[in-house]
JSON list of C-alpha atoms in Angstrom, two decimals:
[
{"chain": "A", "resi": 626, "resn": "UNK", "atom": "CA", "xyz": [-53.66, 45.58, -10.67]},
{"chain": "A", "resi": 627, "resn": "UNK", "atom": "CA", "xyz": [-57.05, 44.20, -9.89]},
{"chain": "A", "resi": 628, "resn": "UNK", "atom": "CA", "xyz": [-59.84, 43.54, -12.46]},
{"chain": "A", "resi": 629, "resn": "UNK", "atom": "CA", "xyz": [-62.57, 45.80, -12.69]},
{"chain": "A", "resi": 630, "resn": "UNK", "atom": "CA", "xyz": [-65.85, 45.70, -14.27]},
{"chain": "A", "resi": 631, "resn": "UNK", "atom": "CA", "xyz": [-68.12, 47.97, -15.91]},
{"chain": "A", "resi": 632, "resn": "UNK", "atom": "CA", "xyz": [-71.20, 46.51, -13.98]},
{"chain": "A", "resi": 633, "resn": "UNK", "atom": "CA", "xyz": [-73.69, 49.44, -15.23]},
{"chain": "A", "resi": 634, "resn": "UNK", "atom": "CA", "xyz": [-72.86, 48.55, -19.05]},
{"chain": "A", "resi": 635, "resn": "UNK", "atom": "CA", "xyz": [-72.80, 44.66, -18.06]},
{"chain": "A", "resi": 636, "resn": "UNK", "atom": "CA", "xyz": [-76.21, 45.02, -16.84]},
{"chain": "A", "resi": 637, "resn": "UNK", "atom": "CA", "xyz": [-78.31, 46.63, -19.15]},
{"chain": "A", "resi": 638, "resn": "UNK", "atom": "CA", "xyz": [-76.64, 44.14, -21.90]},
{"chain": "A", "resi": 639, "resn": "UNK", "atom": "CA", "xyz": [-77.73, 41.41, -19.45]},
{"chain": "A", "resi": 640, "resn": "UNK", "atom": "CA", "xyz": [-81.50, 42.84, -19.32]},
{"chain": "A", "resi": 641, "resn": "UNK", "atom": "CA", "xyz": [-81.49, 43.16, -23.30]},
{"chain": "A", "resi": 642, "resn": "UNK", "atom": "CA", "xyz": [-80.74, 39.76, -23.35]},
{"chain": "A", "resi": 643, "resn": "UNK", "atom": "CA", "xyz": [-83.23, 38.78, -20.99]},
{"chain": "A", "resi": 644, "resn": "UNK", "atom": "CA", "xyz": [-86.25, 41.08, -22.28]},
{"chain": "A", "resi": 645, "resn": "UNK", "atom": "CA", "xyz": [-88.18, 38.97, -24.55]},
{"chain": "A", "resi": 646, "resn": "UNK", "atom": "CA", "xyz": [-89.42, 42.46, -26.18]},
{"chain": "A", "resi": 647, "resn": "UNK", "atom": "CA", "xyz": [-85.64, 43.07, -28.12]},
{"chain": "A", "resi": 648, "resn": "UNK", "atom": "CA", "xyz": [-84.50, 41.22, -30.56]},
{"chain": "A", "resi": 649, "resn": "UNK", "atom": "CA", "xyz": [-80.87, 40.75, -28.59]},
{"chain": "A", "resi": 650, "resn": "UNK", "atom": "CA", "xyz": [-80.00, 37.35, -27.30]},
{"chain": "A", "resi": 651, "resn": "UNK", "atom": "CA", "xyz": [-76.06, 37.75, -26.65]},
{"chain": "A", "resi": 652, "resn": "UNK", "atom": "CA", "xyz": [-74.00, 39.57, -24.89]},
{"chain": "A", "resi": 653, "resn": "UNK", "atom": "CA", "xyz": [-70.41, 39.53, -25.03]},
{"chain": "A", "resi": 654, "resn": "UNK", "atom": "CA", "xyz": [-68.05, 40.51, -22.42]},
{"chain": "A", "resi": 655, "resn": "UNK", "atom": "CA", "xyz": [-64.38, 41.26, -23.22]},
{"chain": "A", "resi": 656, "resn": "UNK", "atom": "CA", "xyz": [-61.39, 42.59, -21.07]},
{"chain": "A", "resi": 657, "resn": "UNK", "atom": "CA", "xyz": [-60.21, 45.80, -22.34]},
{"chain": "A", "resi": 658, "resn": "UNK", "atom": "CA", "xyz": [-56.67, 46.10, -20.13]},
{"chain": "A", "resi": 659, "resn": "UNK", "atom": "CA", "xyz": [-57.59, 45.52, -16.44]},
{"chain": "A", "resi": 660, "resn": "UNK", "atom": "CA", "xyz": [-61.28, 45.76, -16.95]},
{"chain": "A", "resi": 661, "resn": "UNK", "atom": "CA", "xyz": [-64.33, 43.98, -18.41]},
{"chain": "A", "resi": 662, "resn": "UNK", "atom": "CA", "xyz": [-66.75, 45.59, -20.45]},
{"chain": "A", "resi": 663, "resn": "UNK", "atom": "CA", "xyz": [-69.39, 44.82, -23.13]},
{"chain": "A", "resi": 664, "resn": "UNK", "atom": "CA", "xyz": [-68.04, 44.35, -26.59]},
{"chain": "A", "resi": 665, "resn": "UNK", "atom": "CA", "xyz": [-70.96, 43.69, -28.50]},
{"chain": "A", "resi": 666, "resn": "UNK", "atom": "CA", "xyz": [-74.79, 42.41, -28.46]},
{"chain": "A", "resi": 667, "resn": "UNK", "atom": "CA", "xyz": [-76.33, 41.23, -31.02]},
{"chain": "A", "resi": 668, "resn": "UNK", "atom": "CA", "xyz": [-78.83, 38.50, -32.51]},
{"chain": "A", "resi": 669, "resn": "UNK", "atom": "CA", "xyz": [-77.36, 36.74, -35.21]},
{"chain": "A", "resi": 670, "resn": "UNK", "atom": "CA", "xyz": [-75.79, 33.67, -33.27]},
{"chain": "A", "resi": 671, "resn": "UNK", "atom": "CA", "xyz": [-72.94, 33.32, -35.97]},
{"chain": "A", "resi": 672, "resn": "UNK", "atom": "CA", "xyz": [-71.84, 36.93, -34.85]},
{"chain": "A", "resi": 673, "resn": "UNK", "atom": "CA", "xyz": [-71.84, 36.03, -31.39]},
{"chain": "A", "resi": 674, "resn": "UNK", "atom": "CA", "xyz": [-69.32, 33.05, -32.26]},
{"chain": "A", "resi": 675, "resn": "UNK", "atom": "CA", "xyz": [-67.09, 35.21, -34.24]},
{"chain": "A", "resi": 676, "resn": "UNK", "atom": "CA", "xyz": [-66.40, 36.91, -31.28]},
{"chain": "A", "resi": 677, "resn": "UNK", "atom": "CA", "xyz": [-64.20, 33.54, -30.42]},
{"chain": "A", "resi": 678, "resn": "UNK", "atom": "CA", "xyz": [-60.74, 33.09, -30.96]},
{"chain": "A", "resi": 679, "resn": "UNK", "atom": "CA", "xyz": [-57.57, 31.77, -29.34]},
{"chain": "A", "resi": 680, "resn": "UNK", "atom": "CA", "xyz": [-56.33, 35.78, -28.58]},
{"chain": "A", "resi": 681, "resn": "UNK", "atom": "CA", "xyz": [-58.97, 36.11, -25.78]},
{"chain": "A", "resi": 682, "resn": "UNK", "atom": "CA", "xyz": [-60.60, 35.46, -22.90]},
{"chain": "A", "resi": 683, "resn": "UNK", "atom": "CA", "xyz": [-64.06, 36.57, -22.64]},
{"chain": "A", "resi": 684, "resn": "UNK", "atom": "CA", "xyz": [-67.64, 35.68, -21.44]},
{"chain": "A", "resi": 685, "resn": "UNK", "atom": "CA", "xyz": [-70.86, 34.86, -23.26]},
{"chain": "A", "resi": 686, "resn": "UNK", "atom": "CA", "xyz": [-74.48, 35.51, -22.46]},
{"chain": "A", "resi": 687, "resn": "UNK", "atom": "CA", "xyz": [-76.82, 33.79, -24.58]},
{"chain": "A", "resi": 688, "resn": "UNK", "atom": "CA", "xyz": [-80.71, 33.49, -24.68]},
{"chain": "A", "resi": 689, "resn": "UNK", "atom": "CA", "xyz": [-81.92, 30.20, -26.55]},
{"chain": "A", "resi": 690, "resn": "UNK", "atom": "CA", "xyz": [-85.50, 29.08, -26.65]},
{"chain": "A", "resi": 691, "resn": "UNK", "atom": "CA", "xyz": [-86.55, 25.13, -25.80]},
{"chain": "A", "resi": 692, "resn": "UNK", "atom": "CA", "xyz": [-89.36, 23.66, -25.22]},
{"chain": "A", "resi": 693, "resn": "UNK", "atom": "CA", "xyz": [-91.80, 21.87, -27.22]},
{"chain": "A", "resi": 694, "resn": "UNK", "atom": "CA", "xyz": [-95.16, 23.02, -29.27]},
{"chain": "A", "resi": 695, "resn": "UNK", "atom": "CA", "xyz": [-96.92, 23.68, -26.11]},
{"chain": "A", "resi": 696, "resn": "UNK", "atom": "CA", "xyz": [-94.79, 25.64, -24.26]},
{"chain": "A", "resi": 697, "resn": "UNK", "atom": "CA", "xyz": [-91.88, 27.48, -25.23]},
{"chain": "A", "resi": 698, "resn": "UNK", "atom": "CA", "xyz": [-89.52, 28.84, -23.06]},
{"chain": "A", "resi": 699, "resn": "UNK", "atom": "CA", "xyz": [-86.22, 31.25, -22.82]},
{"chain": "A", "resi": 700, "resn": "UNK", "atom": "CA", "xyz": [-83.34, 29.59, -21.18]},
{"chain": "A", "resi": 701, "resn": "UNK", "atom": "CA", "xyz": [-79.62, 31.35, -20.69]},
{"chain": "A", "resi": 702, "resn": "UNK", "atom": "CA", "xyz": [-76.16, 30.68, -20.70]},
{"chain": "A", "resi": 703, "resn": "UNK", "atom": "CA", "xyz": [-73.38, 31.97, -19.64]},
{"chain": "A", "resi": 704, "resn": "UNK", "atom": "CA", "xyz": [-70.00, 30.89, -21.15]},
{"chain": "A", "resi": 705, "resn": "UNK", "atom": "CA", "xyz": [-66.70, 31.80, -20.55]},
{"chain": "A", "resi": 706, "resn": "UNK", "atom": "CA", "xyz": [-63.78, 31.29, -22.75]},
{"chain": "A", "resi": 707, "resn": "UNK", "atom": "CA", "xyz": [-60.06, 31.08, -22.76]},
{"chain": "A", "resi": 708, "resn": "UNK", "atom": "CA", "xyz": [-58.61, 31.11, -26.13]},
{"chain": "A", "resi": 709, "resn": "UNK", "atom": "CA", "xyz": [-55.35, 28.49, -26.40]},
{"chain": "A", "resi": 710, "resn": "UNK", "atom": "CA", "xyz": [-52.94, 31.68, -26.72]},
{"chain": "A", "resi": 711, "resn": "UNK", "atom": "CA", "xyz": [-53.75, 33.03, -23.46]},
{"chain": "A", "resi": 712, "resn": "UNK", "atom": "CA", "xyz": [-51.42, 32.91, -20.85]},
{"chain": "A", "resi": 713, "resn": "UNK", "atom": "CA", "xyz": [-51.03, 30.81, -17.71]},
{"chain": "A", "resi": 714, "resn": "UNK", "atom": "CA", "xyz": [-51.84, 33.91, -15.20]},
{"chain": "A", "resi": 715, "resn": "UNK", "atom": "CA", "xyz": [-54.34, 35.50, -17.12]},
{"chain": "A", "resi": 716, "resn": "UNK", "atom": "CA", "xyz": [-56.01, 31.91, -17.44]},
{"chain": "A", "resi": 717, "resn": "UNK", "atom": "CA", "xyz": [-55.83, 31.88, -13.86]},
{"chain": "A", "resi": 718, "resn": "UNK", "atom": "CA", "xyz": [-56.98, 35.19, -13.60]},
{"chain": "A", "resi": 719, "resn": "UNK", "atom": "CA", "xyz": [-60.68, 34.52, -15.32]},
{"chain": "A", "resi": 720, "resn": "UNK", "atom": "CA", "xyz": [-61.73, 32.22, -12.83]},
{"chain": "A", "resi": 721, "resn": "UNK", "atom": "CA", "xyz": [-61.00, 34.94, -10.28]},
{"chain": "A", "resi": 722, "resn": "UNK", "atom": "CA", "xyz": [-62.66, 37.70, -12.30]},
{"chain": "A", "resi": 723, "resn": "UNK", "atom": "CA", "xyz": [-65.69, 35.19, -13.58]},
{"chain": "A", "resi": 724, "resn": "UNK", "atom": "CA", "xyz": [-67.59, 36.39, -9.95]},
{"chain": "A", "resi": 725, "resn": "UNK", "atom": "CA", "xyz": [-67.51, 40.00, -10.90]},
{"chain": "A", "resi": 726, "resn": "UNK", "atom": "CA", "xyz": [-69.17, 39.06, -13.71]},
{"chain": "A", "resi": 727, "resn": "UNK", "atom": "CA", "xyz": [-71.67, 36.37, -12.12]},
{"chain": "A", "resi": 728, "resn": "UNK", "atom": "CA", "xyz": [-72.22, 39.41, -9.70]},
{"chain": "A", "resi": 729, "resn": "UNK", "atom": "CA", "xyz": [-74.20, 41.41, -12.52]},
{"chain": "A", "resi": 730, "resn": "UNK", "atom": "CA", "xyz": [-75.26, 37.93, -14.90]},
{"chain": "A", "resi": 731, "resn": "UNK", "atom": "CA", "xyz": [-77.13, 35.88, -12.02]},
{"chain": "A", "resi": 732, "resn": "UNK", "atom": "CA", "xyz": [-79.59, 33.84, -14.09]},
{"chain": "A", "resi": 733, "resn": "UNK", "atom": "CA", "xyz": [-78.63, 31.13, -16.52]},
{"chain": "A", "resi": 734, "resn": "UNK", "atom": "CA", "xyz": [-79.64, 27.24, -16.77]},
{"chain": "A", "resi": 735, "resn": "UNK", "atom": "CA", "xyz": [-76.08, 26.16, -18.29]},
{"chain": "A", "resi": 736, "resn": "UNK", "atom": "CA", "xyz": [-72.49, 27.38, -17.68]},
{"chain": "A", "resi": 737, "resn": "UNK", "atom": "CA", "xyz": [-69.79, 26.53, -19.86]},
{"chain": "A", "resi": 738, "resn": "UNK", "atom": "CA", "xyz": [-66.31, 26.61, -19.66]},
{"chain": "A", "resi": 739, "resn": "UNK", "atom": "CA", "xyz": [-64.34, 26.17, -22.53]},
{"chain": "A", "resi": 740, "resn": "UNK", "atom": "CA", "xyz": [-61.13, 27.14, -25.63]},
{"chain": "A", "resi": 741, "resn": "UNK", "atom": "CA", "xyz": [-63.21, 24.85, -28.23]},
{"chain": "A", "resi": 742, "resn": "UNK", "atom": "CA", "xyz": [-65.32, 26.23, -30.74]},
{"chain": "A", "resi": 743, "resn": "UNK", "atom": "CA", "xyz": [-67.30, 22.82, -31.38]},
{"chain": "A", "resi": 744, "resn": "UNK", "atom": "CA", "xyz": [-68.17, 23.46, -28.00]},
{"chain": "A", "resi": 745, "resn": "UNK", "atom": "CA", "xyz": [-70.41, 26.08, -28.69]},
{"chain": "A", "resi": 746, "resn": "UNK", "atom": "CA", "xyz": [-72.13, 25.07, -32.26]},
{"chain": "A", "resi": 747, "resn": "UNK", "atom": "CA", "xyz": [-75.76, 26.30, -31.68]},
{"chain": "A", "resi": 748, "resn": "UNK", "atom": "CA", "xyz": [-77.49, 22.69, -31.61]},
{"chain": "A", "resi": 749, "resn": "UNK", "atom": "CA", "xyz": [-74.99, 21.64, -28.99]},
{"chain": "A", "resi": 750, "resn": "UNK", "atom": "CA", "xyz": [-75.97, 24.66, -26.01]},
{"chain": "A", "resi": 751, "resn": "UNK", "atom": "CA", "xyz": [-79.37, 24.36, -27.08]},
{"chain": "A", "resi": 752, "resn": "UNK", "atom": "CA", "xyz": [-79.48, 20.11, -25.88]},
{"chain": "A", "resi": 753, "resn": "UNK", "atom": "CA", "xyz": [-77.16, 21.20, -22.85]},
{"chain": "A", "resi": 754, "resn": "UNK", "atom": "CA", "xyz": [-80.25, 24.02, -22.34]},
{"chain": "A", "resi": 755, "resn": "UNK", "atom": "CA", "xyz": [-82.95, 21.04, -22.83]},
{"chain": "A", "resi": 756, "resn": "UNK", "atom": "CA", "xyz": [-81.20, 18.88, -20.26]},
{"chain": "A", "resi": 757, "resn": "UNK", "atom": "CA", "xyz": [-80.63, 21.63, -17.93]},
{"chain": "A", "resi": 758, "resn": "UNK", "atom": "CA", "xyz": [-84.67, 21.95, -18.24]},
{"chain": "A", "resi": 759, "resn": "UNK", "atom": "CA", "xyz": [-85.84, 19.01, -16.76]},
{"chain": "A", "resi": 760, "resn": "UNK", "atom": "CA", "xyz": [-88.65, 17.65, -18.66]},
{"chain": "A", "resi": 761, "resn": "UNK", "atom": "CA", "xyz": [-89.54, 17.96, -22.22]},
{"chain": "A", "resi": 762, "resn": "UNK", "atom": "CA", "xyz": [-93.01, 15.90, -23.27]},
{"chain": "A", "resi": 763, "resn": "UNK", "atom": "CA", "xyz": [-93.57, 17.50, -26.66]},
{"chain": "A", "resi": 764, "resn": "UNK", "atom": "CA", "xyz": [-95.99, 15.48, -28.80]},
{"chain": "A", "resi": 765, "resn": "UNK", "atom": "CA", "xyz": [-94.24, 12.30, -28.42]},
{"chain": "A", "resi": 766, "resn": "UNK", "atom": "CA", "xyz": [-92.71, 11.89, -31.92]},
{"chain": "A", "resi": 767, "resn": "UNK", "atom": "CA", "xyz": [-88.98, 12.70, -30.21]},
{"chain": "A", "resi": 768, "resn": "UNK", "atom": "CA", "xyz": [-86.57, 10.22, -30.26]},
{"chain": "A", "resi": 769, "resn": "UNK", "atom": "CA", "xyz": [-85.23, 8.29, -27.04]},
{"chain": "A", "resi": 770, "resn": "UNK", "atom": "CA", "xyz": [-82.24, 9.48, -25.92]}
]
């Protein structure tokens, strides 16, 4: 049976996270049989990761904010995640069902792939977000990379 996805619910979790005016800045996306559908939103970026864990396969939306004194700025990303206990076809199977996703979720600087958890510690998206950003002058005290 083909994947399905509840694109309505998907995108008003996607604008939350977007809207600078709420205080949610993930998303997460979970299959519920043969369809994907917001789990939870939230704020508190240690809830979002407990969402994680080698049972599932689900995709992240997150909202981080980079930039320097001058000029801050929201950047996105979208992750998607294959716990180690997943099978070989449904593994196969999130690729496939990653573009009903990125149908609804269309803006993000960073995607990530990935069944680690030190993959997604917060200081780690938030440099992949800074690189993704091009330059980043701040007041010239940062360190050379």
């Amino acid at each position: 049976m083909a994947t399905t996805c509840d694109k309505e619910a998907v995108r008003q979790a996607y604008d939350s996270v977007r809207d600078d005016k709420t205080e949610v800045n993930w998303a997460v996306l979970k299959y519920e049989g043969n369809r994907i559908q917001v789990a939870s939103t939230g704020s508190d970026y240690q809830e979002f990761l407990s969402n994680f864990n080698n049972s599932e396969r689900l995709f992240g939306y997150l909202r981080m904010y980079t930039g320097d004194e001058l000029s801050r700025r929201a950047k996105f990303a979208l992750v998607t995640w294959i716990g180690n206990e997943i099978s070989a076809i449904k593994r196969a199977k999130v690729s496939i069902d990653k573009a009903l996703v990125k149908d609804v979720i269309t803006n993000f600087a960073v995607e990530l792939a990935t069944s680690d958890l030190a993959d997604l510690e917060e200081e780690k998206i938030k440099v992949l977000l800074i690189k993704a950003g091009g330059a980043n002058y701040g007041n010239g005290t940062a360190k050379n990379n």
